[in-house]
mmCIF file of C-alpha atoms in Angstrom:
data_model
loop_
_atom_site.group_PDB
_atom_site.id
_atom_site.type_symbol
_atom_site.label_atom_id
_atom_site.label_comp_id
_atom_site.label_asym_id
_atom_site.label_seq_id
_atom_site.Cartn_x
_atom_site.Cartn_y
_atom_site.Cartn_z
ATOM 1 C CA UNK G 1 72.741 146.234 212.092
ATOM 2 C CA UNK G 2 70.916 143.178 210.833
ATOM 3 C CA UNK G 3 71.296 139.801 209.159
ATOM 4 C CA UNK G 4 70.749 139.403 205.423
ATOM 5 C CA UNK G 5 69.117 136.044 204.623
ATOM 6 C CA UNK G 6 69.215 134.691 201.060
ATOM 7 C CA UNK G 7 66.900 131.687 200.530
ATOM 8 C CA UNK G 8 68.278 129.783 197.520
ATOM 9 C CA UNK G 9 66.936 126.317 198.284
ATOM 10 C CA UNK G 10 64.074 126.292 195.790
ATOM 11 C CA UNK G 11 63.724 123.658 193.085
ATOM 12 C CA UNK G 12 63.917 126.252 190.243
ATOM 13 C CA UNK G 13 60.928 124.645 188.536
ATOM 14 C CA UNK G 14 60.577 127.633 186.195
ATOM 15 C CA UNK G 15 64.188 127.125 185.047
ATOM 16 C CA UNK G 16 63.969 123.606 183.667
ATOM 17 C CA UNK G 17 67.058 121.857 182.278
ATOM 18 C CA UNK G 18 69.465 124.306 183.898
ATOM 19 C CA UNK G 19 71.501 124.404 187.059
ATOM 20 C CA UNK G 20 69.818 126.311 189.937
ATOM 21 C CA UNK G 21 68.831 129.755 188.751
ATOM 22 C CA UNK G 22 70.694 131.573 191.531
ATOM 23 C CA UNK G 23 73.936 130.136 190.100
ATOM 24 C CA UNK G 24 73.413 131.220 186.486
ATOM 25 C CA UNK G 25 76.151 133.539 185.254
ATOM 26 C CA UNK G 26 75.325 137.229 185.103
ATOM 27 C CA UNK G 27 76.866 139.213 182.214
ATOM 28 C CA UNK G 28 79.220 140.769 184.795
ATOM 29 C CA UNK G 29 80.697 137.294 185.318
ATOM 30 C CA UNK G 30 79.272 136.488 188.750
ATOM 31 C CA UNK G 31 76.311 134.347 189.864
ATOM 32 C CA UNK G 32 72.823 135.819 189.612
ATOM 33 C CA UNK G 33 72.597 135.666 193.413
ATOM 34 C CA UNK G 34 75.655 137.877 193.936
ATOM 35 C CA UNK G 35 74.622 140.497 191.405
ATOM 36 C CA UNK G 36 71.125 140.472 192.888
ATOM 37 C CA UNK G 37 72.359 141.855 196.226
ATOM 38 C CA UNK G 38 74.756 144.458 194.815
ATOM 39 C CA UNK G 39 72.048 147.129 194.974
ATOM 40 C CA UNK G 40 71.793 146.832 198.778
ATOM 41 C CA UNK G 41 73.867 148.635 201.394
ATOM 42 C CA UNK G 42 75.765 145.454 202.235
ATOM 43 C CA UNK G 43 78.099 147.167 204.685
ATOM 44 C CA UNK G 44 75.119 147.690 206.997
ATOM 45 C CA UNK G 45 74.668 143.955 207.647
ATOM 46 C CA UNK G 46 76.450 142.018 210.370
ATOM 47 C CA UNK G 47 76.271 138.801 208.402
ATOM 48 C CA UNK G 48 74.929 137.270 205.205
ATOM 49 C CA UNK G 49 73.284 133.828 205.403
ATOM 50 C CA UNK G 50 72.812 132.168 201.987
ATOM 51 C CA UNK G 51 70.818 128.918 202.095
ATOM 52 C CA UNK G 52 71.322 126.197 199.485
ATOM 53 C CA UNK G 53 70.327 122.623 198.845
ATOM 54 C CA UNK G 54 73.343 120.409 199.457
ATOM 55 C CA UNK G 55 72.347 118.326 196.450
ATOM 56 C CA UNK G 56 72.565 121.366 194.156
ATOM 57 C CA UNK G 57 76.027 122.291 195.411
ATOM 58 C CA UNK G 58 77.238 118.719 194.950
ATOM 59 C CA UNK G 59 75.539 117.823 191.660
ATOM 60 C CA UNK G 60 76.558 120.974 189.815
ATOM 61 C CA UNK G 61 79.895 121.529 191.547
ATOM 62 C CA UNK G 62 78.876 124.944 192.841
ATOM 63 C CA UNK G 63 80.289 125.021 196.361
ATOM 64 C CA UNK G 64 83.791 126.267 195.559
ATOM 65 C CA UNK G 65 82.543 128.951 193.179
ATOM 66 C CA UNK G 66 79.930 130.388 195.537
ATOM 67 C CA UNK G 67 82.416 130.477 198.424
ATOM 68 C CA UNK G 68 84.858 132.367 196.195
ATOM 69 C CA UNK G 69 82.100 134.826 195.206
ATOM 70 C CA UNK G 70 81.165 135.579 198.809
ATOM 71 C CA UNK G 71 84.810 135.912 199.826
ATOM 72 C CA UNK G 72 85.171 138.675 197.232
ATOM 73 C CA UNK G 73 82.424 140.653 198.958
ATOM 74 C CA UNK G 74 84.637 140.903 202.051
ATOM 75 C CA UNK G 75 81.588 140.580 204.314
ATOM 76 C CA UNK G 76 80.990 138.118 207.140
ATOM 77 C CA UNK G 77 78.860 135.217 205.934
ATOM 78 C CA UNK G 78 77.881 131.659 206.812
ATOM 79 C CA UNK G 79 76.416 129.140 204.387
ATOM 80 C CA UNK G 80 73.566 126.846 205.382
ATOM 81 C CA UNK G 81 73.262 123.622 203.392
ATOM 82 C CA UNK G 82 69.940 121.795 203.564
ATOM 83 C CA UNK G 83 69.684 118.054 202.999
ATOM 84 C CA UNK G 84 66.090 118.274 201.750
ATOM 85 C CA UNK G 85 63.898 120.889 200.034
ATOM 86 C CA UNK G 86 61.521 122.838 202.256
ATOM 87 C CA UNK G 87 57.834 123.426 201.610
ATOM 88 C CA UNK G 88 58.189 127.193 201.330
ATOM 89 C CA UNK G 89 60.541 130.144 201.400
ATOM 90 C CA UNK G 90 59.228 130.886 204.884
ATOM 91 C CA UNK G 91 60.296 127.461 206.130
ATOM 92 C CA UNK G 92 63.729 127.934 204.564
ATOM 93 C CA UNK G 93 64.145 131.217 206.451
ATOM 94 C CA UNK G 94 63.060 129.591 209.719
ATOM 95 C CA UNK G 95 65.695 126.877 209.305
ATOM 96 C CA UNK G 96 68.385 129.553 208.958
ATOM 97 C CA UNK G 97 67.177 131.507 211.990
ATOM 98 C CA UNK G 98 67.150 128.349 214.099
ATOM 99 C CA UNK G 99 70.450 126.967 212.785
ATOM 100 C CA UNK G 100 72.377 130.145 213.614
ATOM 101 C CA UNK G 101 70.202 131.400 216.490
ATOM 102 C CA UNK G 102 69.676 134.695 214.680
ATOM 103 C CA UNK G 103 68.448 137.533 216.864
ATOM 104 C CA UNK G 104 67.192 140.977 215.965
ATOM 105 C CA UNK G 105 66.494 142.323 212.503
ATOM 106 C CA UNK G 106 66.567 140.285 209.313
ATOM 107 C CA UNK G 107 66.214 141.206 205.657
ATOM 108 C CA UNK G 108 64.976 138.368 203.454
ATOM 109 C CA UNK G 109 66.064 138.950 199.846
ATOM 110 C CA UNK G 110 64.916 136.924 196.834
ATOM 111 C CA UNK G 111 67.690 135.456 194.705
ATOM 112 C CA UNK G 112 66.075 136.135 191.323
ATOM 113 C CA UNK G 113 65.849 139.907 191.045
ATOM 114 C CA UNK G 114 67.836 143.109 191.464
ATOM 115 C CA UNK G 115 66.979 146.528 192.838
ATOM 116 C CA UNK G 116 68.636 149.479 194.510
ATOM 117 C CA UNK G 117 67.479 150.329 197.999
ATOM 118 C CA UNK G 118 68.635 152.288 201.003
ATOM 119 C CA UNK G 119 69.180 150.405 204.247
ATOM 120 C CA UNK G 120 65.844 149.814 205.954
ATOM 121 C CA UNK G 121 65.056 149.288 209.630
ATOM 122 C CA UNK G 122 62.067 147.828 211.417
ATOM 123 C CA UNK G 123 59.234 146.022 209.682
ATOM 124 C CA UNK G 124 59.569 147.117 206.075
ATOM 125 C CA UNK G 125 58.605 145.750 202.659
ATOM 126 C CA UNK G 126 60.497 146.742 199.522
ATOM 127 C CA UNK G 127 58.018 147.662 196.791
ATOM 128 C CA UNK G 128 57.993 148.915 193.245
ATOM 129 C CA UNK G 129 55.179 150.502 191.242
ATOM 130 C CA UNK G 130 53.763 148.843 188.148
ATOM 131 C CA UNK G 131 54.034 152.285 186.551
ATOM 132 C CA UNK G 132 57.833 152.159 186.892
ATOM 133 C CA UNK G 133 58.483 148.859 185.096
ATOM 134 C CA UNK G 134 58.159 148.020 181.424
ATOM 135 C CA UNK G 135 57.705 144.255 181.567
ATOM 136 C CA UNK G 136 56.462 142.188 184.469
ATOM 137 C CA UNK G 137 54.160 139.208 184.987
ATOM 138 C CA UNK G 138 51.787 140.987 187.340
ATOM 139 C CA UNK G 139 49.914 137.859 188.429
ATOM 140 C CA UNK G 140 53.104 136.357 189.917
ATOM 141 C CA UNK G 141 53.574 139.094 192.508
ATOM 142 C CA UNK G 142 52.167 140.028 195.899
ATOM 143 C CA UNK G 143 50.691 143.501 196.390
ATOM 144 C CA UNK G 144 50.165 145.969 199.216
ATOM 145 C CA UNK G 145 47.657 148.679 200.012
ATOM 146 C CA UNK G 146 48.994 151.565 202.071
ATOM 147 C CA UNK G 147 47.628 154.574 203.936
ATOM 148 C CA UNK G 148 48.767 158.198 203.764
ATOM 149 C CA UNK G 149 51.674 157.445 206.126
ATOM 150 C CA UNK G 150 53.097 154.717 203.863
ATOM 151 C CA UNK G 151 52.031 152.095 206.385
ATOM 152 C CA UNK G 152 50.801 148.819 204.943
ATOM 153 C CA UNK G 153 47.118 148.181 205.556
ATOM 154 C CA UNK G 154 46.981 144.817 203.813
ATOM 155 C CA UNK G 155 49.131 142.509 201.706
ATOM 156 C CA UNK G 156 47.783 139.944 199.248
ATOM 157 C CA UNK G 157 49.481 137.170 197.290
ATOM 158 C CA UNK G 158 48.891 136.843 193.513
ATOM 159 C CA UNK G 159 46.145 139.464 193.352
ATOM 160 C CA UNK G 160 46.567 142.993 191.951
ATOM 161 C CA UNK G 161 44.985 145.246 194.586
ATOM 162 C CA UNK G 162 47.167 148.301 193.880
ATOM 163 C CA UNK G 163 50.068 149.399 191.703
ATOM 164 C CA UNK G 164 52.592 148.579 194.460
ATOM 165 C CA UNK G 165 54.030 145.083 194.238
ATOM 166 C CA UNK G 166 56.487 143.412 196.593
ATOM 167 C CA UNK G 167 59.814 143.133 194.806
ATOM 168 C CA UNK G 168 61.681 140.586 196.890
ATOM 169 C CA UNK G 169 62.916 142.382 199.994
ATOM 170 C CA UNK G 170 61.252 141.851 203.386
ATOM 171 C CA UNK G 171 62.663 143.348 206.570
ATOM 172 C CA UNK G 172 61.501 142.048 209.963
ATOM 173 C CA UNK G 173 62.450 143.745 213.201
ATOM 174 C CA UNK G 174 62.552 140.492 215.186
ATOM 175 C CA UNK G 175 63.713 137.161 213.761
ATOM 176 C CA UNK G 176 62.279 135.247 216.694
ATOM 177 C CA UNK G 177 58.839 136.785 216.105
ATOM 178 C CA UNK G 178 59.098 135.601 212.504
ATOM 179 C CA UNK G 179 59.551 132.039 213.794
ATOM 180 C CA UNK G 180 56.588 132.322 216.160
ATOM 181 C CA UNK G 181 54.322 133.553 213.381
ATOM 182 C CA UNK G 182 55.518 130.825 211.014
ATOM 183 C CA UNK G 183 54.741 128.029 213.463
ATOM 184 C CA UNK G 184 51.359 129.547 214.311
ATOM 185 C CA UNK G 185 50.356 129.572 210.627
ATOM 186 C CA UNK G 186 51.880 126.180 209.849
ATOM 187 C CA UNK G 187 49.564 124.567 212.403
ATOM 188 C CA UNK G 188 46.486 125.766 210.521
ATOM 189 C CA UNK G 189 44.649 123.484 208.105
ATOM 190 C CA UNK G 190 46.170 125.072 205.031
ATOM 191 C CA UNK G 191 47.899 122.871 202.485
ATOM 192 C CA UNK G 192 49.086 125.735 200.287
ATOM 193 C CA UNK G 193 52.542 127.279 200.260
ATOM 194 C CA UNK G 194 53.242 129.588 203.189
ATOM 195 C CA UNK G 195 54.544 132.780 201.594
ATOM 196 C CA UNK G 196 56.430 135.588 203.304
ATOM 197 C CA UNK G 197 53.378 137.749 202.584
ATOM 198 C CA UNK G 198 51.313 135.393 204.760
ATOM 199 C CA UNK G 199 53.715 135.990 207.662
ATOM 200 C CA UNK G 200 53.381 139.741 207.190
ATOM 201 C CA UNK G 201 49.582 139.592 206.925
ATOM 202 C CA UNK G 202 49.324 137.618 210.150
ATOM 203 C CA UNK G 203 51.565 140.099 211.951
ATOM 204 C CA UNK G 204 49.420 142.954 210.622
ATOM 205 C CA UNK G 205 46.373 141.223 212.095
ATOM 206 C CA UNK G 206 48.204 141.060 215.421
ATOM 207 C CA UNK G 207 48.760 144.808 215.415
ATOM 208 C CA UNK G 208 52.336 145.027 214.155
ATOM 209 C CA UNK G 209 53.148 147.887 211.804
ATOM 210 C CA UNK G 210 54.885 147.559 208.439
ATOM 211 C CA UNK G 211 56.118 150.412 206.271
ATOM 212 C CA UNK G 212 57.035 150.384 202.597
ATOM 213 C CA UNK G 213 60.262 151.515 200.980
ATOM 214 C CA UNK G 214 60.192 152.127 197.239
ATOM 215 C CA UNK G 215 63.172 150.805 195.321
ATOM 216 C CA UNK G 216 64.727 151.796 192.012
ATOM 217 C CA UNK G 217 66.372 150.038 189.047
ATOM 218 C CA UNK G 218 64.235 146.928 189.496
ATOM 219 C CA UNK G 219 65.072 143.893 187.323
ATOM 220 C CA UNK G 220 62.939 140.733 187.419
ATOM 221 C CA UNK G 221 64.717 137.426 186.689
ATOM 222 C CA UNK G 222 61.991 135.160 188.035
ATOM 223 C CA UNK G 223 61.429 133.065 184.910
ATOM 224 C CA UNK G 224 63.753 131.745 182.235
ATOM 225 C CA UNK G 225 62.057 134.067 179.730
ATOM 226 C CA UNK G 226 62.711 137.069 182.000
ATOM 227 C CA UNK G 227 66.352 136.052 182.441
ATOM 228 C CA UNK G 228 66.980 135.487 178.711
ATOM 229 C CA UNK G 229 65.381 138.815 177.808
ATOM 230 C CA UNK G 230 67.630 140.499 180.353
ATOM 231 C CA UNK G 231 70.717 138.780 178.951
ATOM 232 C CA UNK G 232 69.782 139.971 175.460
ATOM 233 C CA UNK G 233 70.136 143.587 176.601
ATOM 234 C CA UNK G 234 73.911 143.057 176.829
#
């Protein structure tokens, strides 16, 4: 069993003049965030931790609706509300781990995509092949190179080094190790955003092993153009 962490505290800069993208209504009548996790084996998780900006919940009146949506899932969950934006998705995840003293395995799932995947254990990255998708902005993704055993040899942000791109699901065997790696990297003289892929790369350098799991039915909702094109299919 593990904890499913949903970082939804971004500024949604690619969705200008809208409410936060995770809250946009899917054609099935539920928020993008909720539909985005329906392809996972949710019954395998002890708890779901969605993380929001308090300002977003207040300004757009979203709190009641998102609580109702999670109640319908009939799964244990706790909401974390942040007073201020973080500098990265990694920092957002760390705040959740620390706030709830999360131990053991975690799956970090992006709010702006959908895929079907079996339950994964250990250090695992959900990937999809460029050959299996029709439309995708390749330069926006991170990519992995693997060996014959499906173990990740390297992971790179925003550079196409193989056909396998990370599709928004990152499983770590130890939440506390995630924190340690984050703080180690955050102390370096690097002013750029600290991506989840950077955490994984550092752990690879330290000798930890990561496997891949290939997903199916991938849908990318990362930009407003992607989302509108998806809506037009209904």
